[in-house]
Short mmCIF file of C-alpha atoms in Angstrom, two decimals:
data_model
loop_
_atom_site.label_atom_id
_atom_site.label_comp_id
_atom_site.label_asym_id
_atom_site.label_seq_id
_atom_site.Cartn_x
_atom_site.Cartn_y
_atom_site.Cartn_z
CA MET A 1 -5.19 21.68 -10.24
CA ARG A 2 -3.42 18.68 -8.74
CA ILE A 3 -0.23 17.44 -10.41
CA SER A 4 1.87 14.38 -9.62
CA TRP A 5 5.54 15.25 -9.13
CA LYS A 6 6.62 12.00 -10.83
CA TRP A 7 4.28 12.62 -13.77
CA LEU A 8 5.62 16.16 -14.18
CA ASN A 9 9.19 14.81 -14.21
CA GLU A 10 8.30 12.37 -17.01
CA PHE A 11 7.75 15.38 -19.28
CA CYS A 12 10.67 17.50 -18.12
CA LYS A 13 13.42 16.57 -15.71
CA ILE A 14 13.34 19.10 -12.87
CA PRO A 15 16.65 19.29 -10.96
CA LEU A 16 14.92 20.64 -7.86
CA SER A 17 13.09 19.23 -4.88
CA PRO A 18 9.28 19.54 -4.98
CA GLU A 19 9.53 22.29 -2.35
CA GLU A 20 12.08 24.30 -4.39
CA ALA A 21 10.01 23.91 -7.56
CA ALA A 22 6.86 24.97 -5.68
CA GLU A 23 8.59 28.10 -4.46
CA ARG A 24 9.74 29.01 -7.98
CA LEU A 25 6.32 28.30 -9.49
CA THR A 26 4.66 30.50 -6.88
CA VAL A 27 7.07 33.38 -7.60
CA THR A 28 6.25 33.16 -11.33
CA GLY A 29 2.50 33.40 -10.76
CA CYS A 30 1.48 29.71 -10.56
CA GLU A 31 0.79 29.57 -6.84
CA VAL A 32 1.42 26.17 -5.29
CA GLU A 33 -1.06 25.99 -2.42
CA SER A 34 0.20 22.73 -0.95
CA ILE A 35 2.40 19.71 -1.42
CA GLU A 36 0.79 16.45 -0.33
CA ARG A 37 2.52 13.16 0.31
CA PRO A 38 -0.48 10.85 0.60
CA CYS A 39 1.42 7.72 1.59
CA SER A 40 4.31 9.20 3.54
CA ALA A 41 3.48 7.29 6.74
CA LEU A 42 3.88 3.87 5.07
CA LYS A 43 7.00 1.93 6.01
CA GLY A 44 8.20 -1.57 5.16
CA LEU A 45 5.24 -2.77 3.07
CA ILE A 46 5.82 -5.39 0.38
CA VAL A 47 3.93 -7.35 -2.24
CA GLY A 48 2.69 -10.76 -1.17
CA LYS A 49 1.00 -13.63 -2.99
CA VAL A 50 -1.69 -15.79 -1.39
CA GLU A 51 -0.46 -19.34 -1.94
CA LYS A 52 -2.96 -21.17 0.24
CA LEU A 53 -6.25 -20.12 1.83
CA GLN A 54 -8.38 -22.15 4.21
CA VAL A 55 -11.02 -21.64 6.86
CA HIS A 56 -9.67 -21.04 10.37
CA PRO A 57 -9.75 -24.36 12.31
CA GLU A 58 -11.73 -22.87 15.23
CA ARG A 59 -13.65 -19.95 13.70
CA SER A 60 -15.68 -20.20 10.54
CA ASP A 61 -15.74 -16.39 10.15
CA LEU A 62 -11.93 -16.24 9.66
CA PHE A 63 -9.48 -17.51 7.05
CA VAL A 64 -5.85 -18.55 7.38
CA ALA A 65 -3.70 -17.55 4.41
CA GLU A 66 -0.21 -18.70 3.57
CA VAL A 67 1.44 -15.67 1.94
CA GLU A 68 4.57 -15.93 -0.21
CA LEU A 69 6.96 -13.00 0.14
CA GLY A 70 9.63 -13.75 -2.43
CA GLY A 71 11.42 -16.30 -0.27
CA PRO A 72 9.88 -16.84 3.13
CA ARG A 73 6.22 -17.61 3.61
CA VAL A 74 4.10 -16.32 6.45
CA GLN A 75 0.72 -17.16 7.90
CA CYS A 76 -1.92 -14.43 8.15
CA VAL A 77 -5.41 -14.59 9.61
CA THR A 78 -8.09 -12.47 7.94
CA ALA A 79 -11.85 -12.00 7.90
CA ALA A 80 -11.77 -10.72 4.30
CA GLN A 81 -14.23 -12.59 2.11
CA ASN A 82 -12.77 -11.39 -1.21
CA LEU A 83 -9.48 -13.33 -1.25
CA ARG A 84 -8.64 -16.28 -3.48
CA GLU A 85 -5.56 -18.43 -3.81
CA GLY A 86 -3.18 -16.80 -6.28
CA ASP A 87 -4.17 -13.21 -5.41
CA THR A 88 -1.40 -10.62 -5.17
CA VAL A 89 -1.87 -8.43 -2.08
CA PRO A 90 -0.20 -5.67 -0.03
CA TYR A 91 1.51 -7.13 3.03
CA GLY A 92 2.92 -5.54 6.16
CA ALA A 93 5.41 -7.58 8.18
CA PRO A 94 5.83 -7.08 11.93
CA GLY A 95 7.46 -3.68 12.45
CA SER A 96 6.05 -2.12 9.27
CA VAL A 97 3.76 0.92 9.48
CA ILE A 98 0.37 1.48 7.80
CA ALA A 99 -1.28 4.79 6.83
CA ASP A 100 -2.78 5.62 10.23
CA GLY A 101 0.61 5.14 11.93
CA THR A 102 -0.15 1.69 13.37
CA VAL A 103 2.95 -0.48 13.74
CA LEU A 104 2.12 -4.06 12.79
CA GLY A 105 3.10 -7.15 14.76
CA LYS A 106 2.09 -10.74 15.44
CA ARG A 107 -1.32 -11.57 16.80
CA ILE A 108 -3.04 -14.77 17.91
CA PHE A 109 -6.55 -15.54 16.70
CA ASP A 110 -7.89 -18.52 18.68
CA SER A 111 -4.63 -20.51 18.67
CA VAL A 112 -3.52 -19.47 15.17
CA VAL A 113 -0.64 -16.98 14.96
CA SER A 114 -1.02 -14.23 12.36
CA VAL A 115 2.34 -12.77 11.32
CA GLY A 116 1.89 -9.22 10.06
CA MET A 117 -1.12 -8.41 7.96
CA MET A 118 -2.55 -8.36 4.46
CA LEU A 119 -3.87 -4.85 3.82
CA SER A 120 -6.93 -3.08 2.46
CA ALA A 121 -6.81 0.07 0.32
CA GLU A 122 -7.82 2.10 3.38
CA GLU A 123 -4.95 0.68 5.43
CA ILE A 124 -2.44 1.88 2.83
CA GLY A 125 -4.12 5.30 2.77
CA LEU A 126 -5.91 5.03 -0.58
CA PRO A 127 -9.54 4.11 0.13
CA GLY A 128 -10.69 5.56 -3.21
CA ILE A 129 -8.86 2.94 -5.30
CA ALA A 130 -10.75 -0.09 -3.94
CA ASP A 131 -13.48 -1.55 -6.10
CA GLU A 132 -14.51 -4.09 -3.46
CA PHE A 133 -14.56 -4.47 0.32
CA GLY A 134 -11.72 -6.40 1.91
CA ILE A 135 -8.05 -6.88 1.16
CA LEU A 136 -6.78 -4.88 -1.82
CA ARG A 137 -6.05 -7.22 -4.70
CA LEU A 138 -3.12 -5.95 -6.73
CA PRO A 139 -2.33 -6.38 -10.44
CA ALA A 140 -0.97 -9.85 -11.19
CA GLY A 141 2.27 -8.54 -12.77
CA LEU A 142 3.83 -7.58 -9.44
CA THR A 143 6.45 -9.83 -7.84
CA ALA A 144 6.17 -11.27 -4.33
CA GLY A 145 8.69 -9.58 -2.05
CA GLU A 146 8.82 -6.39 -4.12
CA ASP A 147 8.68 -3.08 -2.24
CA LEU A 148 4.99 -2.07 -2.38
CA ILE A 149 5.63 1.67 -2.20
CA LYS A 150 7.90 1.59 -5.25
CA ALA A 151 5.77 -0.96 -7.15
CA LEU A 152 2.66 1.23 -6.88
CA ASN A 153 4.52 4.58 -7.15
CA LEU A 154 3.28 5.57 -3.71
CA ASP A 155 6.46 7.55 -3.03
CA ASP A 156 5.10 10.40 -5.16
CA CYS A 157 3.93 13.80 -3.99
CA ILE A 158 1.09 15.94 -5.34
CA LEU A 159 1.38 19.67 -6.03
CA GLU A 160 -1.87 21.62 -5.61
CA ILE A 161 -1.61 24.57 -8.02
CA SER A 162 -4.23 27.33 -8.01
#
């Protein structure tokens, strides 16, 4: 059985770390086989909002998006076909880290600078949550500039109990 640590703490406040609780559960006969932190590699990701989207001036297979980040706006180049103006998306600024450990930066796509990157479900380490191919479109209630990991409760850990 897999149990979310945050979900468990909604029902009863546990004044222990997940590791301490796992040890105590195992001693009492509920063996905790593992503790997983599915999104532990993620660093510095935030919520962005696509304000403007247009076809790349030199390549018809790419799009240039203006992404609002709760103050500053950045320009990102993408090949994702599923984006629309107004979409709320995961964004990684230069220096942030995605699920596979890649550190993001700036990149030039045929004379257009892409600052950071809008992310897919796979890039944030959750390929099973995507219902379409391309950039992950987030619920509209999230605020641009908000910490993505906190907004989506990705700072949780999962206890695998036998």
